[in-house]
Amino acid sequence: MALRFALEYPQRVERLILANTAARTSAWLRDIGHCWNAAAATGDGRLYYLTAIPVIYSTEFYESHAEWMKARVKTLVPYFSQPEVLSALVRLTDSAENYDVTARLGEISCPTLIISAQSDIITPITEQNLLHACIKDSKHVIINDSGHASMYEQPAVFAALVLGFANQAETRYEI
């Protein structure tokens, strides 16, 4: 959404932060989405959880935060068990089926920070490398020892990157 907004309304975007983001839905990600949708079609919230959630974390985080993960199960399985939630998740996944703004990335001219996670298998670093190569003067940072959910795995690092980049004072505002 951030990429589409920046492309459609460049005058409204002062800075752009893209965390674990892709410019396109690759065949890899499309097939992952098909698995999520197949799990959703069963109506089984636990199956959806097991299909969609473990893979967003690095193996190290998942293994070393067993209690936290058990709490996620208690929260998310009942949530994913609601038919209206599963329907919304399928619509969300389907909406990205043919997403590809790669050809337009060169139009983005605002300062852009690209945050990758070293162990992200949902949006591999190659996808962020593509963003970095195509968005002029972008900055690219890789968070080590983290998966797709880097904001949970490395919250202090993630917050420092986002706040540091967002709060850079290049524009002066008069009141």
Short mmCIF file of C-alpha atoms in Angstrom, two decimals, residues 42-175:
data_model
loop_
_atom_site.label_atom_id
_atom_site.label_comp_id
_atom_site.label_asym_id
_atom_site.label_seq_id
_atom_site.Cartn_x
_atom_site.Cartn_y
_atom_site.Cartn_z
CA THR A 42 -11.12 -25.37 5.74
CA GLY A 43 -12.48 -22.94 8.32
CA ASP A 44 -9.94 -24.31 10.80
CA GLY A 45 -8.34 -21.38 12.64
CA ARG A 46 -5.57 -23.56 14.02
CA LEU A 47 -4.65 -24.80 10.54
CA TYR A 48 -4.58 -21.21 9.25
CA TYR A 49 -2.38 -20.22 12.18
CA LEU A 50 0.03 -23.12 11.55
CA THR A 51 0.20 -22.30 7.84
CA ALA A 52 0.63 -18.53 8.13
CA ILE A 53 2.26 -17.63 11.43
CA PRO A 54 5.33 -19.78 12.19
CA VAL A 55 6.98 -18.85 8.87
CA ILE A 56 6.94 -15.13 9.66
CA TYR A 57 9.48 -15.61 12.46
CA SER A 58 13.10 -16.65 12.28
CA THR A 59 13.73 -20.18 13.46
CA GLU A 60 15.87 -18.90 16.32
CA PHE A 61 13.16 -16.55 17.61
CA TYR A 62 10.43 -19.15 17.27
CA GLU A 63 12.43 -21.77 19.15
CA SER A 64 13.63 -19.45 21.93
CA HIS A 65 10.26 -17.78 22.61
CA ALA A 66 8.09 -20.85 23.17
CA GLU A 67 5.93 -19.25 25.87
CA TRP A 68 5.34 -16.13 23.79
CA MET A 69 4.39 -18.30 20.81
CA LYS A 70 1.93 -20.27 22.99
CA ALA A 71 0.30 -16.96 23.94
CA ARG A 72 0.07 -16.07 20.21
CA VAL A 73 -1.74 -19.38 19.60
CA LYS A 74 -4.24 -18.60 22.37
CA THR A 75 -4.93 -15.19 20.86
CA LEU A 76 -4.78 -15.88 17.14
CA VAL A 77 -6.42 -19.30 16.75
CA PRO A 78 -9.80 -18.04 18.08
CA TYR A 79 -9.41 -14.94 15.89
CA PHE A 80 -8.59 -17.02 12.80
CA SER A 81 -11.52 -19.33 13.61
CA GLN A 82 -14.03 -16.60 12.76
CA PRO A 83 -15.45 -17.06 9.23
CA GLU A 84 -15.54 -13.30 8.59
CA VAL A 85 -11.85 -13.01 9.52
CA LEU A 86 -10.85 -15.88 7.25
CA SER A 87 -12.91 -14.36 4.45
CA ALA A 88 -11.15 -11.02 4.91
CA LEU A 89 -7.74 -12.71 4.92
CA VAL A 90 -8.56 -14.51 1.67
CA ARG A 91 -9.67 -11.21 0.08
CA LEU A 92 -6.44 -9.58 1.27
CA THR A 93 -4.31 -12.40 -0.15
CA ASP A 94 -6.25 -12.42 -3.42
CA SER A 95 -5.85 -8.64 -3.78
CA ALA A 96 -2.08 -9.11 -4.06
CA GLU A 97 -2.24 -11.99 -6.56
CA ASN A 98 -1.05 -9.91 -9.54
CA TYR A 99 0.60 -7.03 -7.70
CA ASP A 100 3.64 -5.61 -9.49
CA VAL A 101 4.85 -2.01 -9.40
CA THR A 102 8.45 -2.87 -10.29
CA ALA A 103 8.40 -0.90 -13.56
CA ARG A 104 7.34 2.27 -11.71
CA LEU A 105 9.82 2.19 -8.81
CA GLY A 106 12.06 4.73 -10.56
CA GLU A 107 9.28 7.32 -10.15
CA ILE A 108 9.73 7.37 -6.37
CA SER A 109 11.83 10.39 -5.50
CA CYS A 110 11.27 10.90 -1.77
CA PRO A 111 13.83 9.71 0.78
CA THR A 112 13.22 6.00 1.22
CA LEU A 113 14.38 3.55 3.87
CA ILE A 114 14.19 -0.13 3.03
CA ILE A 115 14.33 -2.45 6.03
CA SER A 116 15.03 -6.14 5.42
CA ALA A 117 15.24 -9.05 7.81
CA GLN A 118 18.10 -11.48 7.36
CA SER A 119 15.93 -14.59 7.81
CA ASP A 120 12.74 -13.39 6.11
CA ILE A 121 11.39 -16.20 3.95
CA ILE A 122 8.12 -14.42 3.09
CA THR A 123 9.83 -11.49 1.38
CA PRO A 124 13.44 -12.57 0.84
CA ILE A 125 16.19 -9.96 0.80
CA THR A 126 16.37 -10.29 -2.98
CA GLU A 127 13.01 -8.49 -3.13
CA GLN A 128 14.33 -5.58 -1.04
CA ASN A 129 17.55 -5.54 -3.11
CA LEU A 130 15.31 -4.96 -6.13
CA LEU A 131 13.59 -2.05 -4.37
CA HIS A 132 16.95 -0.56 -3.41
CA ALA A 133 18.31 -0.91 -6.95
CA CYS A 134 15.26 0.79 -8.49
CA ILE A 135 14.49 3.58 -5.98
CA LYS A 136 17.02 6.36 -6.43
CA ASP A 137 19.01 7.30 -3.31
CA SER A 138 17.21 4.77 -1.12
CA LYS A 139 18.87 3.45 2.03
CA HIS A 140 18.82 -0.28 2.74
CA VAL A 141 19.30 -1.79 6.19
CA ILE A 142 19.28 -5.49 7.03
CA ILE A 143 18.25 -6.55 10.53
CA ASN A 144 20.28 -9.61 11.49
CA ASP A 145 18.83 -12.58 13.36
CA SER A 146 15.26 -11.76 12.40
CA GLY A 147 12.46 -13.02 10.20
CA HIS A 148 9.55 -11.27 8.50
CA ALA A 149 8.15 -10.16 11.87
CA SER A 150 11.24 -8.12 12.70
CA MET A 151 9.17 -5.59 14.63
CA TYR A 152 8.46 -8.36 17.19
CA GLU A 153 11.84 -10.05 17.07
CA GLN A 154 14.03 -6.95 17.22
CA PRO A 155 11.64 -4.22 18.45
CA ALA A 156 14.30 -1.78 19.68
CA VAL A 157 16.30 -1.99 16.45
CA PHE A 158 13.16 -1.75 14.32
CA ALA A 159 11.82 1.26 16.26
CA ALA A 160 15.19 3.03 16.19
CA LEU A 161 15.42 2.63 12.41
CA VAL A 162 11.88 3.84 11.81
CA LEU A 163 11.98 6.76 14.24
CA GLY A 164 15.49 7.80 13.26
CA PHE A 165 14.62 7.91 9.58
CA ALA A 166 11.17 9.47 10.03
CA ASN A 167 12.46 12.20 12.33
CA GLN A 168 15.33 13.42 10.19
CA ALA A 169 14.90 17.16 9.86
CA GLU A 170 15.41 18.06 6.22
CA THR A 171 12.29 20.17 5.95
CA ARG A 172 11.72 23.20 8.12
CA TYR A 173 8.15 23.97 9.13
CA GLU A 174 7.01 27.44 10.10
CA ILE A 175 4.13 27.88 12.53
#
